[in-house]
PDB file of N, CA and C in Angstrom:
ATOM      1  N   MET X 146     -23.992   5.816  18.482  1.00  0.00           N
ATOM      2  CA  MET X 146     -22.976   6.710  18.345  1.00  0.00           C
ATOM      3  C   MET X 146     -22.706   7.071  16.718  1.00  0.00           C
ATOM      4  N   ASN X 147     -22.279   8.152  16.452  1.00  0.00           N
ATOM      5  CA  ASN X 147     -21.686   8.585  15.214  1.00  0.00           C
ATOM      6  C   ASN X 147     -20.101   8.384  15.229  1.00  0.00           C
ATOM      7  N   GLU X 148     -19.895   7.695  14.050  1.00  0.00           N
ATOM      8  CA  GLU X 148     -18.457   7.381  13.880  1.00  0.00           C
ATOM      9  C   GLU X 148     -17.827   8.596  12.968  1.00  0.00           C
ATOM     10  N   THR X 149     -16.933   9.384  13.728  1.00  0.00           N
ATOM     11  CA  THR X 149     -16.105  10.363  12.767  1.00  0.00           C
ATOM     12  C   THR X 149     -15.257   9.944  11.956  1.00  0.00           C
ATOM     13  N   VAL X 150     -15.347  10.512  10.460  1.00  0.00           N
ATOM     14  CA  VAL X 150     -14.504   9.930   9.080  1.00  0.00           C
ATOM     15  C   VAL X 150     -13.303  10.874   8.958  1.00  0.00           C
ATOM     16  N   ASN X 151     -12.097  10.404   9.005  1.00  0.00           N
ATOM     17  CA  ASN X 151     -10.976  11.343   8.848  1.00  0.00           C
ATOM     18  C   ASN X 151     -10.839  11.655   7.356  1.00  0.00           C
ATOM     19  N   PRO X 152     -10.922  12.797   6.749  1.00  0.00           N
ATOM     20  CA  PRO X 152     -10.913  12.642   5.321  1.00  0.00           C
ATOM     21  C   PRO X 152      -9.197  12.806   5.081  1.00  0.00           C
ATOM     22  N   ASP X 153      -8.297  12.669   5.921  1.00  0.00           N
ATOM     23  CA  ASP X 153      -7.202  12.544   5.477  1.00  0.00           C
ATOM     24  C   ASP X 153      -6.563  11.027   5.677  1.00  0.00           C
ATOM     25  N   THR X 154      -7.366  10.287   5.807  1.00  0.00           N
ATOM     26  CA  THR X 154      -6.858   8.659   6.054  1.00  0.00           C
ATOM     27  C   THR X 154      -7.984   7.992   5.062  1.00  0.00           C
ATOM     28  N   ILE X 155      -7.302   6.828   4.901  1.00  0.00           N
ATOM     29  CA  ILE X 155      -8.039   6.062   3.648  1.00  0.00           C
ATOM     30  C   ILE X 155      -7.974   4.411   4.391  1.00  0.00           C
ATOM     31  N   THR X 156      -8.804   3.634   3.996  1.00  0.00           N
ATOM     32  CA  THR X 156      -8.756   2.034   4.302  1.00  0.00           C
ATOM     33  C   THR X 156      -8.449   1.557   3.127  1.00  0.00           C
ATOM     34  N   ILE X 157      -7.252   0.722   3.066  1.00  0.00           N
ATOM     35  CA  ILE X 157      -7.091  -0.148   1.839  1.00  0.00           C
ATOM     36  C   ILE X 157      -7.178  -1.525   2.742  1.00  0.00           C
ATOM     37  N   ILE X 158      -6.904  -2.756   1.552  1.00  0.00           N
ATOM     38  CA  ILE X 158      -6.734  -4.197   1.822  1.00  0.00           C
ATOM     39  C   ILE X 158      -5.467  -4.438   1.564  1.00  0.00           C
ATOM     40  N   ALA X 159      -4.516  -4.604   2.544  1.00  0.00           N
ATOM     41  CA  ALA X 159      -3.114  -4.999   2.178  1.00  0.00           C
ATOM     42  C   ALA X 159      -3.041  -6.770   2.792  1.00  0.00           C
ATOM     43  N   ASN X 160      -2.643  -7.506   1.597  1.00  0.00           N
ATOM     44  CA  ASN X 160      -2.712  -8.892   2.006  1.00  0.00           C
ATOM     45  C   ASN X 160      -3.656  -9.259   2.762  1.00  0.00           C
ATOM     46  N   GLY X 161      -4.765  -8.912   2.408  1.00  0.00           N
ATOM     47  CA  GLY X 161      -5.979  -9.590   2.875  1.00  0.00           C
ATOM     48  C   GLY X 161      -6.546  -8.751   4.067  1.00  0.00           C
ATOM     49  N   GLN X 162      -5.736  -7.623   4.872  1.00  0.00           N
ATOM     50  CA  GLN X 162      -6.182  -7.373   6.184  1.00  0.00           C
ATOM     51  C   GLN X 162      -6.173  -5.777   5.947  1.00  0.00           C
ATOM     52  N   PRO X 163      -7.562  -5.132   6.284  1.00  0.00           N
ATOM     53  CA  PRO X 163      -7.738  -3.773   6.226  1.00  0.00           C
ATOM     54  C   PRO X 163      -6.701  -2.977   7.009  1.00  0.00           C
ATOM     55  N   ARG X 164      -6.032  -1.951   6.589  1.00  0.00           N
ATOM     56  CA  ARG X 164      -5.051  -0.923   6.892  1.00  0.00           C
ATOM     57  C   ARG X 164      -5.614   0.543   6.602  1.00  0.00           C
ATOM     58  N   THR X 165      -5.597   1.278   7.754  1.00  0.00           N
ATOM     59  CA  THR X 165      -5.656   2.631   7.688  1.00  0.00           C
ATOM     60  C   THR X 165      -4.574   3.478   7.145  1.00  0.00           C
ATOM     61  N   ILE X 166      -4.214   4.275   6.123  1.00  0.00           N
ATOM     62  CA  ILE X 166      -3.093   4.886   5.964  1.00  0.00           C
ATOM     63  C   ILE X 166      -3.679   6.376   5.341  1.00  0.00           C
ATOM     64  N   GLN X 167      -2.489   7.073   5.133  1.00  0.00           N
ATOM     65  CA  GLN X 167      -2.729   8.611   4.794  1.00  0.00           C
ATOM     66  C   GLN X 167      -3.230   8.467   3.376  1.00  0.00           C
ATOM     67  N   ALA X 168      -4.129   9.737   3.338  1.00  0.00           N
ATOM     68  CA  ALA X 168      -4.756   9.757   1.664  1.00  0.00           C
ATOM     69  C   ALA X 168      -3.643  10.172   0.878  1.00  0.00           C
ATOM     70  N   ARG X 169      -3.875   9.515  -0.170  1.00  0.00           N
ATOM     71  CA  ARG X 169      -2.796  10.189  -1.565  1.00  0.00           C
ATOM     72  C   ARG X 169      -1.178   9.382  -0.977  1.00  0.00           C
ATOM     73  N   SER X 170      -1.361   8.209  -0.503  1.00  0.00           N
ATOM     74  CA  SER X 170      -0.141   7.564  -0.402  1.00  0.00           C
ATOM     75  C   SER X 170       0.106   6.592  -1.496  1.00  0.00           C
ATOM     76  N   THR X 171       1.346   6.522  -1.553  1.00  0.00           N
ATOM     77  CA  THR X 171       1.866   5.561  -2.831  1.00  0.00           C
ATOM     78  C   THR X 171       2.201   4.359  -2.117  1.00  0.00           C
ATOM     79  N   ILE X 172       2.367   3.189  -3.237  1.00  0.00           N
ATOM     80  CA  ILE X 172       2.911   2.113  -2.671  1.00  0.00           C
ATOM     81  C   ILE X 172       4.217   2.349  -2.113  1.00  0.00           C
ATOM     82  N   ASP X 173       5.137   3.108  -2.575  1.00  0.00           N
ATOM     83  CA  ASP X 173       6.278   3.645  -1.985  1.00  0.00           C
ATOM     84  C   ASP X 173       6.124   3.956  -0.577  1.00  0.00           C
ATOM     85  N   ASP X 174       5.124   5.150  -0.230  1.00  0.00           N
ATOM     86  CA  ASP X 174       5.038   5.468   0.990  1.00  0.00           C
ATOM     87  C   ASP X 174       4.269   4.149   2.063  1.00  0.00           C
ATOM     88  N   PHE X 175       3.795   3.196   1.347  1.00  0.00           N
ATOM     89  CA  PHE X 175       3.215   2.328   2.330  1.00  0.00           C
ATOM     90  C   PHE X 175       4.509   1.692   2.552  1.00  0.00           C
ATOM     91  N   LEU X 176       5.153   1.061   1.676  1.00  0.00           N
ATOM     92  CA  LEU X 176       6.464   0.317   2.015  1.00  0.00           C
ATOM     93  C   LEU X 176       7.310   0.934   2.920  1.00  0.00           C
ATOM     94  N   GLN X 177       7.331   2.144   2.865  1.00  0.00           N
ATOM     95  CA  GLN X 177       8.383   2.792   3.935  1.00  0.00           C
ATOM     96  C   GLN X 177       7.611   2.866   5.537  1.00  0.00           C
ATOM     97  N   GLN X 178       6.667   2.956   5.592  1.00  0.00           N
ATOM     98  CA  GLN X 178       5.800   2.939   6.578  1.00  0.00           C
ATOM     99  C   GLN X 178       6.019   1.735   7.345  1.00  0.00           C
ATOM    100  N   LEU X 179       6.080   0.526   6.523  1.00  0.00           N
ATOM    101  CA  LEU X 179       6.307  -0.842   7.062  1.00  0.00           C
ATOM    102  C   LEU X 179       7.926  -1.211   7.201  1.00  0.00           C
ATOM    103  N   ASN X 180       8.505  -0.280   6.970  1.00  0.00           N
ATOM    104  CA  ASN X 180      10.022  -0.309   6.958  1.00  0.00           C
ATOM    105  C   ASN X 180      10.581  -1.425   6.006  1.00  0.00           C
ATOM    106  N   ILE X 181      10.025  -1.704   4.843  1.00  0.00           N
ATOM    107  CA  ILE X 181      10.468  -2.642   3.759  1.00  0.00           C
ATOM    108  C   ILE X 181      10.913  -1.956   2.664  1.00  0.00           C
ATOM    109  N   GLY X 182      12.107  -2.353   2.183  1.00  0.00           N
ATOM    110  CA  GLY X 182      12.792  -1.608   1.422  1.00  0.00           C
ATOM    111  C   GLY X 182      12.164  -2.127  -0.169  1.00  0.00           C
ATOM    112  N   PRO X 183      11.839  -1.584  -1.295  1.00  0.00           N
ATOM    113  CA  PRO X 183      11.285  -2.197  -2.235  1.00  0.00           C
ATOM    114  C   PRO X 183      11.931  -2.934  -3.310  1.00  0.00           C
ATOM    115  N   ASN X 184      13.436  -3.157  -3.077  1.00  0.00           N
ATOM    116  CA  ASN X 184      14.183  -3.652  -3.973  1.00  0.00           C
ATOM    117  C   ASN X 184      13.764  -5.304  -4.023  1.00  0.00           C
ATOM    118  N   ARG X 185      13.180  -5.912  -2.906  1.00  0.00           N
ATOM    119  CA  ARG X 185      13.134  -7.250  -2.849  1.00  0.00           C
ATOM    120  C   ARG X 185      11.538  -7.588  -2.597  1.00  0.00           C
ATOM    121  N   VAL X 186      10.572  -6.622  -3.326  1.00  0.00           N
ATOM    122  CA  VAL X 186       9.224  -6.833  -2.858  1.00  0.00           C
ATOM    123  C   VAL X 186       8.522  -6.856  -4.629  1.00  0.00           C
ATOM    124  N   VAL X 187       7.568  -7.529  -4.800  1.00  0.00           N
ATOM    125  CA  VAL X 187       6.597  -7.541  -5.885  1.00  0.00           C
ATOM    126  C   VAL X 187       5.284  -7.019  -5.240  1.00  0.00           C
ATOM    127  N   ALA X 188       4.723  -6.069  -5.953  1.00  0.00           N
ATOM    128  CA  ALA X 188       3.580  -5.264  -5.451  1.00  0.00           C
ATOM    129  C   ALA X 188       2.275  -5.776  -6.520  1.00  0.00           C
ATOM    130  N   GLN X 189       1.169  -5.928  -6.304  1.00  0.00           N
ATOM    131  CA  GLN X 189       0.265  -6.153  -7.349  1.00  0.00           C
ATOM    132  C   GLN X 189      -0.879  -5.282  -6.516  1.00  0.00           C
ATOM    133  N   LEU X 190      -1.530  -4.085  -7.558  1.00  0.00           N
ATOM    134  CA  LEU X 190      -2.532  -3.655  -7.042  1.00  0.00           C
ATOM    135  C   LEU X 190      -3.827  -3.518  -7.864  1.00  0.00           C
ATOM    136  N   ASN X 191      -4.933  -3.783  -7.011  1.00  0.00           N
ATOM    137  CA  ASN X 191      -5.988  -4.265  -7.767  1.00  0.00           C
ATOM    138  C   ASN X 191      -5.827  -5.151  -8.851  1.00  0.00           C
ATOM    139  N   GLY X 192      -5.048  -6.209  -8.671  1.00  0.00           N
ATOM    140  CA  GLY X 192      -5.087  -7.365  -9.626  1.00  0.00           C
ATOM    141  C   GLY X 192      -3.864  -7.329 -10.519  1.00  0.00           C
ATOM    142  N   VAL X 193      -3.196  -5.871 -10.762  1.00  0.00           N
ATOM    143  CA  VAL X 193      -2.271  -5.769 -11.558  1.00  0.00           C
ATOM    144  C   VAL X 193      -0.899  -5.488 -11.219  1.00  0.00           C
ATOM    145  N   ILE X 194       0.111  -6.287 -11.663  1.00  0.00           N
ATOM    146  CA  ILE X 194       1.381  -6.063 -10.935  1.00  0.00           C
ATOM    147  C   ILE X 194       1.954  -4.787 -11.386  1.00  0.00           C
ATOM    148  N   VAL X 195       2.500  -4.024 -10.182  1.00  0.00           N
ATOM    149  CA  VAL X 195       2.879  -2.555 -10.760  1.00  0.00           C
ATOM    150  C   VAL X 195       4.450  -2.791 -10.597  1.00  0.00           C
ATOM    151  N   ALA X 196       5.520  -2.224 -11.605  1.00  0.00           N
ATOM    152  CA  ALA X 196       6.620  -2.228 -11.762  1.00  0.00           C
ATOM    153  C   ALA X 196       6.937  -1.333 -10.393  1.00  0.00           C
ATOM    154  N   ARG X 197       8.542  -1.911 -10.112  1.00  0.00           N
ATOM    155  CA  ARG X 197       9.116  -0.948  -9.026  1.00  0.00           C
ATOM    156  C   ARG X 197       9.017   0.237  -9.135  1.00  0.00           C
ATOM    157  N   SER X 198       9.663   0.797 -10.435  1.00  0.00           N
ATOM    158  CA  SER X 198       9.899   2.116 -10.954  1.00  0.00           C
ATOM    159  C   SER X 198       8.558   2.988 -10.811  1.00  0.00           C
ATOM    160  N   GLU X 199       7.335   2.042 -10.678  1.00  0.00           N
ATOM    161  CA  GLU X 199       6.161   2.951 -10.488  1.00  0.00           C
ATOM    162  C   GLU X 199       5.484   3.259  -9.109  1.00  0.00           C
ATOM    163  N   PHE X 200       6.281   2.407  -8.052  1.00  0.00           N
ATOM    164  CA  PHE X 200       5.862   2.428  -6.750  1.00  0.00           C
ATOM    165  C   PHE X 200       5.701   3.695  -5.964  1.00  0.00           C
ATOM    166  N   ASP X 201       6.641   4.762  -6.660  1.00  0.00           N
ATOM    167  CA  ASP X 201       6.148   6.260  -6.236  1.00  0.00           C
ATOM    168  C   ASP X 201       4.923   7.153  -6.903  1.00  0.00           C
ATOM    169  N   LYS X 202       4.409   6.464  -8.230  1.00  0.00           N
ATOM    170  CA  LYS X 202       3.403   7.032  -8.690  1.00  0.00           C
ATOM    171  C   LYS X 202       2.169   6.367  -8.354  1.00  0.00           C
ATOM    172  N   ALA X 203       2.175   5.212  -8.087  1.00  0.00           N
ATOM    173  CA  ALA X 203       1.018   4.454  -7.773  1.00  0.00           C
ATOM    174  C   ALA X 203       0.271   4.573  -6.633  1.00  0.00           C
ATOM    175  N   VAL X 204      -0.652   5.738  -6.775  1.00  0.00           N
ATOM    176  CA  VAL X 204      -1.624   6.229  -5.407  1.00  0.00           C
ATOM    177  C   VAL X 204      -2.696   5.511  -5.173  1.00  0.00           C
ATOM    178  N   LEU X 205      -2.606   4.889  -3.871  1.00  0.00           N
ATOM    179  CA  LEU X 205      -3.472   4.190  -3.087  1.00  0.00           C
ATOM    180  C   LEU X 205      -4.716   4.814  -2.987  1.00  0.00           C
ATOM    181  N   GLN X 206      -5.777   4.212  -3.327  1.00  0.00           N
ATOM    182  CA  GLN X 206      -7.290   4.998  -3.237  1.00  0.00           C
ATOM    183  C   GLN X 206      -8.240   4.072  -2.255  1.00  0.00           C
ATOM    184  N   GLN X 207      -9.164   4.561  -1.437  1.00  0.00           N
ATOM    185  CA  GLN X 207     -10.194   3.818  -0.439  1.00  0.00           C
ATOM    186  C   GLN X 207     -10.583   2.670  -1.239  1.00  0.00           C
ATOM    187  N   SER X 208     -10.221   1.418  -0.270  1.00  0.00           N
ATOM    188  CA  SER X 208     -10.410   0.210  -0.893  1.00  0.00           C
ATOM    189  C   SER X 208      -9.754  -0.383  -1.893  1.00  0.00           C
ATOM    190  N   SER X 209      -8.654  -0.099  -2.206  1.00  0.00           N
ATOM    191  CA  SER X 209      -7.562  -0.591  -2.794  1.00  0.00           C
ATOM    192  C   SER X 209      -7.185  -1.781  -2.293  1.00  0.00           C
ATOM    193  N   LYS X 210      -6.992  -2.798  -3.488  1.00  0.00           N
ATOM    194  CA  LYS X 210      -6.450  -3.956  -2.953  1.00  0.00           C
ATOM    195  C   LYS X 210      -5.100  -4.441  -3.097  1.00  0.00           C
ATOM    196  N   LEU X 211      -4.428  -4.479  -2.091  1.00  0.00           N
ATOM    197  CA  LEU X 211      -2.692  -4.355  -2.304  1.00  0.00           C
ATOM    198  C   LEU X 211      -2.462  -5.636  -1.856  1.00  0.00           C
ATOM    199  N   GLU X 212      -1.463  -6.259  -2.535  1.00  0.00           N
ATOM    200  CA  GLU X 212      -0.762  -7.529  -2.115  1.00  0.00           C
ATOM    201  C   GLU X 212       0.681  -7.241  -2.437  1.00  0.00           C
ATOM    202  N   ILE X 213       1.324  -7.529  -1.230  1.00  0.00           N
ATOM    203  CA  ILE X 213       2.864  -7.390  -1.244  1.00  0.00           C
ATOM    204  C   ILE X 213       3.758  -8.778  -1.150  1.00  0.00           C
ATOM    205  N   VAL X 214       4.734  -9.063  -1.969  1.00  0.00           N
ATOM    206  CA  VAL X 214       5.274 -10.382  -1.698  1.00  0.00           C
ATOM    207  C   VAL X 214       6.838  -9.841  -1.422  1.00  0.00           C
ATOM    208  N   THR X 215       7.194 -10.289  -0.385  1.00  0.00           N
ATOM    209  CA  THR X 215       8.899 -10.025  -0.137  1.00  0.00           C
ATOM    210  C   THR X 215       9.555 -11.264  -0.432  1.00  0.00           C
ATOM    211  N   MET X 216      10.609 -11.087  -1.447  1.00  0.00           N
ATOM    212  CA  MET X 216      11.344 -11.965  -2.020  1.00  0.00           C
ATOM    213  C   MET X 216      12.496 -12.256  -1.008  1.00  0.00           C
ATOM    214  N   VAL X 217      12.630 -13.498  -0.654  1.00  0.00           N
ATOM    215  CA  VAL X 217      13.643 -13.830   0.384  1.00  0.00           C
ATOM    216  C   VAL X 217      14.670 -14.787  -0.482  1.00  0.00           C
ATOM    217  N   GLY X 218      15.952 -14.590  -0.225  1.00  0.00           N
ATOM    218  CA  GLY X 218      17.149 -15.319  -0.948  1.00  0.00           C
ATOM    219  C   GLY X 218      17.287 -16.548   0.243  1.00  0.00           C
ATOM    220  N   GLY X 219      17.787 -17.600  -0.591  1.00  0.00           N
ATOM    221  CA  GLY X 219      18.010 -18.636   0.255  1.00  0.00           C
ATOM    222  C   GLY X 219      19.306 -19.782  -0.893  1.00  0.00           C
ATOM    223  N   GLY X 220      19.475 -20.638   0.171  1.00  0.00           N
ATOM    224  CA  GLY X 220      20.316 -21.629  -0.441  1.00  0.00           C
ATOM    225  C   GLY X 220      20.177 -23.042  -0.161  1.00  0.00           C
TER     226      GLY X 220
END
């Protein structure tokens, strides 16, 4: 059986798990899909920490490795 490839989607590795997302998505787009606000998040893309101000410019590519850490306040 032939597997159909959708040119409008890519697969990335997010926090160690494969995720299929729209091609040309940014970190900001990905966070919106997960309903996560960027203000309390640290993102590492392919081993490099990305500044929050760059989330809307950091385009995810096929096989990108993205680590998202959510900051939680406490006392």
